[in-house]
């Protein structure tokens, strides 16, 4: 089976090369003019995700709760007037990316999940065992899905992560501690190297995903009938019953992430 696959890759490559095109799934990054390896790009987008996720968890959910704002796993239901939990915010980002043209996959899993659908299986379960020990990112090529895959530790970075998971009625583990590796984000992309343009497209699709889910949250608030609506503008929940607009939220993410990402992008040019 594998040999047949390899032969067909070679044939496809020959056909494409002889037609003058560049084979899409080419494995030799050095011979193409692509600027980044898939590992570098997934590391960049994972770093942006870390900052976005922390900002949302701490500045919106954490501070928002202190102002009486609600966040719920059933936030989309008509009778629930609440915002998305951090994990569902991430799912929203993943769904938005999936709807767009960039072939980037994003998934949040664990070995002891609240939602059984988030349990790692196969190779990802094996690698997650290593991540729990060394907290280092893992990269591999998923032969079955034909996707380059990267996994990054998702840490219990706030007290709220621990208490909510430990106390959840569906939890499969109730002794999480601050700093534990609670799960990992898995990122996938079909090609082993990306051009400068493709890299920017990956970063933009992630940013668009955060705006899409955040706007969904603001629309949900708009439809509140029984709950107090926070004022949406320039201010953050730390200052009172306020929420930033999508632009203000994205602006903060950009300010926090852009330096690291830009260093990467500039270094490659
Ligand atoms: C208020 C409750 C709450 C808080 C706070 C919370 N989570 Fe979760 N988390 C959930 C729920 C509920 C799910 C399952 C969502 C779903 O249906 O996929 C989940 C899912 C996850 C998953 C996927 C595996 C699973 O358990 O299903 C990980 C990993 C995770 N959360 C880590 C974190 C981390 C890290 C933090 C803090 C930065 C955090 N969570 C904060 C409730 C919470």
GROMACS .gro file of C-alpha atoms and ligand atoms in nm:
model
  312
    1UNK     CA    1   0.000   0.000   0.000
    2UNK     CA    2   0.273   0.244   0.101
    3UNK     CA    3   0.482   0.162  -0.206
    4UNK     CA    4   0.184   0.224  -0.431
    5UNK     CA    5   0.134   0.556  -0.258
    6UNK     CA    6   0.498   0.655  -0.305
    7UNK     CA    7   0.495   0.555  -0.672
    8UNK     CA    8   0.179   0.756  -0.731
    9UNK     CA    9   0.340   1.060  -0.563
   10UNK     CA   10   0.642   1.025  -0.791
   11UNK     CA   11   0.417   0.992  -1.095
   12UNK     CA   12   0.214   1.294  -0.998
   13UNK     CA   13   0.538   1.486  -0.942
   14UNK     CA   14   0.674   1.387  -1.282
   15UNK     CA   15   0.350   1.480  -1.455
   16UNK     CA   16   0.336   1.816  -1.279
   17UNK     CA   17   0.705   1.892  -1.332
   18UNK     CA   18   0.693   1.802  -1.697
   19UNK     CA   19   0.395   2.032  -1.737
   20UNK     CA   20   0.605   2.310  -1.590
   21UNK     CA   21   0.409   2.337  -1.265
   22UNK     CA   22   0.539   2.307  -0.912
   23UNK     CA   23   0.408   1.997  -0.739
   24UNK     CA   24   0.188   2.096  -0.446
   25UNK     CA   25   0.295   1.836  -0.193
   26UNK     CA   26   0.662   1.850  -0.279
   27UNK     CA   27   0.870   1.713   0.006
   28UNK     CA   28   1.197   1.886  -0.067
   29UNK     CA   29   1.161   2.236   0.079
   30UNK     CA   30   1.512   2.336  -0.022
   31UNK     CA   31   1.441   2.310  -0.392
   32UNK     CA   32   1.131   2.529  -0.378
   33UNK     CA   33   1.134   2.899  -0.303
   34UNK     CA   34   0.907   2.855  -0.006
   35UNK     CA   35   0.997   3.074   0.287
   36UNK     CA   36   0.892   2.860   0.583
   37UNK     CA   37   0.869   2.500   0.689
   38UNK     CA   38   0.524   2.389   0.800
   39UNK     CA   39   0.664   2.348   1.155
   40UNK     CA   40   0.768   2.714   1.168
   41UNK     CA   41   0.428   2.834   1.047
   42UNK     CA   42   0.232   2.615   1.287
   43UNK     CA   43   0.457   2.740   1.568
   44UNK     CA   44   0.379   3.099   1.471
   45UNK     CA   45   0.003   3.046   1.460
   46UNK     CA   46   0.012   2.843   1.784
   47UNK     CA   47   0.196   3.131   1.956
   48UNK     CA   48  -0.076   3.372   1.839
   49UNK     CA   49  -0.336   3.130   1.967
   50UNK     CA   50  -0.170   3.114   2.310
   51UNK     CA   51  -0.192   3.489   2.349
   52UNK     CA   52  -0.545   3.514   2.212
   53UNK     CA   53  -0.663   3.230   2.436
   54UNK     CA   54  -0.503   3.381   2.746
   55UNK     CA   55  -0.642   3.725   2.667
   56UNK     CA   56  -0.992   3.584   2.617
   57UNK     CA   57  -0.972   3.361   2.930
   58UNK     CA   58  -0.834   3.625   3.164
   59UNK     CA   59  -0.946   3.965   3.034
   60UNK     CA   60  -1.291   3.867   2.903
   61UNK     CA   61  -1.406   3.554   3.090
   62UNK     CA   62  -1.217   3.606   3.418
   63UNK     CA   63  -1.279   3.980   3.456
   64UNK     CA   64  -1.623   3.954   3.294
   65UNK     CA   65  -1.740   3.702   3.553
   66UNK     CA   66  -1.633   3.941   3.827
   67UNK     CA   67  -1.874   4.192   3.666
   68UNK     CA   68  -2.155   3.937   3.666
   69UNK     CA   69  -2.123   3.837   3.298
   70UNK     CA   70  -2.202   3.472   3.228
   71UNK     CA   71  -2.010   3.216   3.022
   72UNK     CA   72  -2.155   2.878   2.946
   73UNK     CA   73  -2.096   2.569   2.736
   74UNK     CA   74  -2.455   2.601   2.609
   75UNK     CA   75  -2.407   2.967   2.521
   76UNK     CA   76  -2.554   2.919   2.173
   77UNK     CA   77  -2.890   2.794   2.304
   78UNK     CA   78  -3.169   3.051   2.277
   79UNK     CA   79  -3.264   3.030   2.644
   80UNK     CA   80  -2.902   3.065   2.766
   81UNK     CA   81  -2.782   3.425   2.786
   82UNK     CA   82  -2.406   3.381   2.810
   83UNK     CA   83  -2.077   3.397   2.622
   84UNK     CA   84  -1.859   3.107   2.500
   85UNK     CA   85  -1.624   2.927   2.739
   86UNK     CA   86  -1.256   2.943   2.634
   87UNK     CA   87  -1.261   2.593   2.478
   88UNK     CA   88  -1.570   2.684   2.277
   89UNK     CA   89  -1.415   3.012   2.170
   90UNK     CA   90  -1.131   2.802   2.027
   91UNK     CA   91  -1.381   2.566   1.860
   92UNK     CA   92  -1.546   2.874   1.706
   93UNK     CA   93  -1.211   2.983   1.565
   94UNK     CA   94  -1.154   2.632   1.425
   95UNK     CA   95  -1.499   2.627   1.262
   96UNK     CA   96  -1.443   2.965   1.100
   97UNK     CA   97  -1.103   2.856   0.961
   98UNK     CA   98  -1.264   2.539   0.826
   99UNK     CA   99  -1.521   2.743   0.634
  100UNK     CA  100  -1.251   2.954   0.471
  101UNK     CA  101  -1.009   2.873   0.187
  102UNK     CA  102  -0.696   2.804   0.398
  103UNK     CA  103  -0.642   2.430   0.464
  104UNK     CA  104  -0.549   2.477   0.830
  105UNK     CA  105  -0.690   2.243   1.094
  106UNK     CA  106  -0.721   2.321   1.466
  107UNK     CA  107  -0.837   2.092   1.748
  108UNK     CA  108  -0.820   2.101   2.128
  109UNK     CA  109  -0.789   1.760   2.293
  110UNK     CA  110  -0.695   1.591   2.620
  111UNK     CA  111  -0.650   1.248   2.776
  112UNK     CA  112  -0.911   1.326   3.043
  113UNK     CA  113  -1.161   1.546   2.861
  114UNK     CA  114  -1.491   1.689   2.979
  115UNK     CA  115  -1.632   1.623   2.633
  116UNK     CA  116  -1.554   1.266   2.521
  117UNK     CA  117  -1.526   1.389   2.160
  118UNK     CA  118  -1.209   1.575   2.267
  119UNK     CA  119  -1.018   1.262   2.372
  120UNK     CA  120  -0.690   1.205   2.189
  121UNK     CA  121  -0.658   0.873   2.006
  122UNK     CA  122  -0.379   0.694   1.815
  123UNK     CA  123  -0.054   0.873   1.746
  124UNK     CA  124  -0.180   1.196   1.900
  125UNK     CA  125  -0.256   1.012   2.226
  126UNK     CA  126   0.100   0.869   2.229
  127UNK     CA  127   0.258   1.207   2.166
  128UNK     CA  128   0.039   1.370   2.427
  129UNK     CA  129   0.199   1.140   2.686
  130UNK     CA  130   0.538   1.289   2.590
  131UNK     CA  131   0.401   1.645   2.596
  132UNK     CA  132   0.281   1.591   2.952
  133UNK     CA  133   0.637   1.504   3.052
  134UNK     CA  134   0.843   1.764   2.864
  135UNK     CA  135   0.582   2.028   2.758
  136UNK     CA  136   0.767   2.049   2.425
  137UNK     CA  137   0.584   2.080   2.090
  138UNK     CA  138   0.560   1.761   1.882
  139UNK     CA  139   0.557   1.734   1.503
  140UNK     CA  140   0.469   1.438   1.285
  141UNK     CA  141   0.325   1.350   0.947
  142UNK     CA  142  -0.015   1.189   0.975
  143UNK     CA  143   0.002   0.923   0.702
  144UNK     CA  144  -0.368   0.843   0.720
  145UNK     CA  145  -0.495   1.198   0.685
  146UNK     CA  146  -0.193   1.307   0.477
  147UNK     CA  147  -0.145   1.607   0.700
  148UNK     CA  148   0.156   1.762   0.870
  149UNK     CA  149   0.061   1.778   1.235
  150UNK     CA  150   0.191   1.982   1.527
  151UNK     CA  151   0.085   1.956   1.891
  152UNK     CA  152   0.139   2.220   2.162
  153UNK     CA  153   0.076   2.191   2.536
  154UNK     CA  154  -0.234   2.363   2.674
  155UNK     CA  155  -0.157   2.455   3.035
  156UNK     CA  156  -0.380   2.525   3.333
  157UNK     CA  157  -0.265   2.887   3.337
  158UNK     CA  158  -0.547   3.027   3.548
  159UNK     CA  159  -0.726   2.910   3.860
  160UNK     CA  160  -1.052   2.912   3.665
  161UNK     CA  161  -0.926   2.633   3.432
  162UNK     CA  162  -0.869   2.404   3.729
  163UNK     CA  163  -1.183   2.476   3.931
  164UNK     CA  164  -1.420   2.462   3.637
  165UNK     CA  165  -1.276   2.133   3.504
  166UNK     CA  166  -1.254   1.967   3.846
  167UNK     CA  167  -1.611   2.061   3.936
  168UNK     CA  168  -1.772   1.993   3.599
  169UNK     CA  169  -2.046   1.731   3.615
  170UNK     CA  170  -1.909   1.547   3.311
  171UNK     CA  171  -1.542   1.568   3.411
  172UNK     CA  172  -1.327   1.256   3.376
  173UNK     CA  173  -1.065   1.389   3.622
  174UNK     CA  174  -1.119   1.603   3.931
  175UNK     CA  175  -0.768   1.668   4.061
  176UNK     CA  176  -0.627   1.910   3.801
  177UNK     CA  177  -0.374   2.153   3.950
  178UNK     CA  178  -0.248   2.494   3.840
  179UNK     CA  179   0.029   2.450   3.581
  180UNK     CA  180  -0.085   2.101   3.470
  181UNK     CA  181  -0.080   2.012   3.102
  182UNK     CA  182  -0.457   1.985   3.063
  183UNK     CA  183  -0.455   1.919   2.694
  184UNK     CA  184  -0.292   2.013   2.367
  185UNK     CA  185  -0.385   2.210   2.060
  186UNK     CA  186  -0.335   2.010   1.743
  187UNK     CA  187  -0.270   2.198   1.420
  188UNK     CA  188  -0.264   2.045   1.072
  189UNK     CA  189  -0.164   2.159   0.727
  190UNK     CA  190  -0.127   1.959   0.404
  191UNK     CA  191   0.204   2.098   0.275
  192UNK     CA  192   0.553   2.070   0.424
  193UNK     CA  193   0.656   2.424   0.334
  194UNK     CA  194   0.479   2.751   0.269
  195UNK     CA  195   0.548   3.062   0.068
  196UNK     CA  196   0.548   3.402   0.236
  197UNK     CA  197   0.196   3.459   0.098
  198UNK     CA  198   0.063   3.126   0.221
  199UNK     CA  199   0.211   3.194   0.566
  200UNK     CA  200   0.038   3.530   0.589
  201UNK     CA  201  -0.285   3.360   0.472
  202UNK     CA  202  -0.258   3.109   0.759
  203UNK     CA  203  -0.205   3.387   1.015
  204UNK     CA  204  -0.489   3.591   0.867
  205UNK     CA  205  -0.730   3.297   0.869
  206UNK     CA  206  -0.658   3.250   1.239
  207UNK     CA  207  -0.712   3.622   1.311
  208UNK     CA  208  -1.035   3.619   1.108
  209UNK     CA  209  -1.148   3.316   1.309
  210UNK     CA  210  -1.107   3.502   1.637
  211UNK     CA  211  -1.300   3.800   1.504
  212UNK     CA  212  -1.579   3.575   1.371
  213UNK     CA  213  -1.638   3.397   1.702
  214UNK     CA  214  -1.601   3.720   1.899
  215UNK     CA  215  -1.861   3.889   1.678
  216UNK     CA  216  -2.092   3.590   1.732
  217UNK     CA  217  -2.054   3.651   2.103
  218UNK     CA  218  -2.137   4.022   2.064
  219UNK     CA  219  -2.442   3.928   1.854
  220UNK     CA  220  -2.553   3.690   2.127
  221UNK     CA  221  -2.536   3.979   2.377
  222UNK     CA  222  -2.736   4.196   2.139
  223UNK     CA  223  -3.016   3.936   2.162
  224UNK     CA  224  -3.018   3.919   2.546
  225UNK     CA  225  -3.370   3.969   2.683
  226UNK     CA  226  -3.334   3.907   3.054
  227UNK     CA  227  -2.969   3.983   3.128
  228UNK     CA  228  -2.792   4.311   3.161
  229UNK     CA  229  -2.601   4.401   2.844
  230UNK     CA  230  -2.245   4.525   2.889
  231UNK     CA  231  -2.157   4.843   2.702
  232UNK     CA  232  -1.958   4.758   2.390
  233UNK     CA  233  -1.684   5.001   2.294
  234UNK     CA  234  -1.326   5.086   2.383
  235UNK     CA  235  -1.330   4.954   2.740
  236UNK     CA  236  -1.264   4.610   2.891
  237UNK     CA  237  -1.444   4.421   3.172
  238UNK     CA  238  -1.158   4.509   3.410
  239UNK     CA  239  -1.307   4.862   3.417
  240UNK     CA  240  -1.670   4.767   3.470
  241UNK     CA  241  -1.964   4.634   3.272
  242UNK     CA  242  -1.790   4.680   2.939
  243UNK     CA  243  -1.674   4.466   2.649
  244UNK     CA  244  -1.433   4.571   2.376
  245UNK     CA  245  -1.557   4.580   2.019
  246UNK     CA  246  -1.416   4.313   1.783
  247UNK     CA  247  -1.172   4.573   1.647
  248UNK     CA  248  -1.046   4.667   1.993
  249UNK     CA  249  -1.011   4.299   2.086
  250UNK     CA  250  -0.819   4.212   1.768
  251UNK     CA  251  -0.604   4.522   1.809
  252UNK     CA  252  -0.488   4.402   2.151
  253UNK     CA  253  -0.416   4.054   2.017
  254UNK     CA  254  -0.215   4.209   1.736
  255UNK     CA  255  -0.018   4.431   1.972
  256UNK     CA  256   0.066   4.135   2.195
  257UNK     CA  257   0.157   3.894   1.914
  258UNK     CA  258   0.291   4.105   1.634
  259UNK     CA  259   0.644   4.151   1.763
  260UNK     CA  260   0.726   3.780   1.774
  261UNK     CA  261   0.548   3.701   1.450
  262UNK     CA  262   0.704   3.994   1.271
  263UNK     CA  263   1.052   3.891   1.379
  264UNK     CA  264   0.986   3.557   1.210
  265UNK     CA  265   0.841   3.709   0.895
  266UNK     CA  266   1.117   3.966   0.859
  267UNK     CA  267   1.396   3.718   0.929
  268UNK     CA  268   1.280   3.499   0.641
  269UNK     CA  269   1.271   3.767   0.376
  270LIG     C1  270  -1.614   2.773   3.322
  270LIG     C2  271  -1.564   2.644   3.284
  270LIG     C3  272  -1.433   2.628   3.211
  270LIG     C4  273  -1.318   2.704   3.219
  270LIG     C5  274  -1.295   2.830   3.298
  270LIG     C6  275  -1.221   2.639   3.133
  270LIG     N1  276  -1.274   2.529   3.073
  270LIG    FE1  277  -1.176   2.402   2.954
  270LIG     N2  278  -1.352   2.318   2.904
  270LIG     C7  279  -1.472   2.342   2.968
  270LIG     C8  280  -1.574   2.262   2.903
  270LIG     C9  281  -1.722   2.258   2.942
  270LIG    C10  282  -1.511   2.192   2.799
  270LIG    C11  283  -1.573   2.097   2.699
  270LIG    C12  284  -1.620   2.180   2.581
  270LIG    C13  285  -1.669   2.094   2.470
  270LIG     O1  286  -1.786   2.060   2.472
  270LIG     O2  287  -1.589   2.062   2.381
  270LIG    C14  288  -1.369   2.229   2.803
  270LIG    C15  289  -1.273   2.177   2.721
  270LIG    C16  290  -1.136   2.190   2.742
  270LIG    C17  291  -1.034   2.112   2.678
  270LIG    C18  292  -1.057   2.002   2.574
  270LIG    C19  293  -1.069   1.869   2.645
  270LIG    C20  294  -1.196   1.857   2.726
  270LIG     O3  295  -1.182   1.867   2.851
  270LIG     O4  296  -1.306   1.839   2.669
  270LIG    C21  297  -0.915   2.154   2.729
  270LIG    C22  298  -0.777   2.101   2.695
  270LIG    C23  299  -0.943   2.262   2.821
  270LIG     N3  300  -1.080   2.281   2.826
  270LIG    C24  301  -0.848   2.331   2.891
  270LIG    C25  302  -0.878   2.448   2.961
  270LIG    C26  303  -0.779   2.543   3.007
  270LIG    C27  304  -0.629   2.526   2.992
  270LIG    C28  305  -0.847   2.645   3.066
  270LIG    C29  306  -0.794   2.772   3.123
  270LIG    C30  307  -0.708   2.851   3.039
  270LIG    C31  308  -0.989   2.610   3.060
  270LIG     N4  309  -1.004   2.490   2.996
  270LIG    C32  310  -1.091   2.686   3.115
  270LIG    C33  311  -1.492   2.422   3.075
  270LIG    C34  312  -1.403   2.519   3.117
   0.00000   0.00000   0.00000
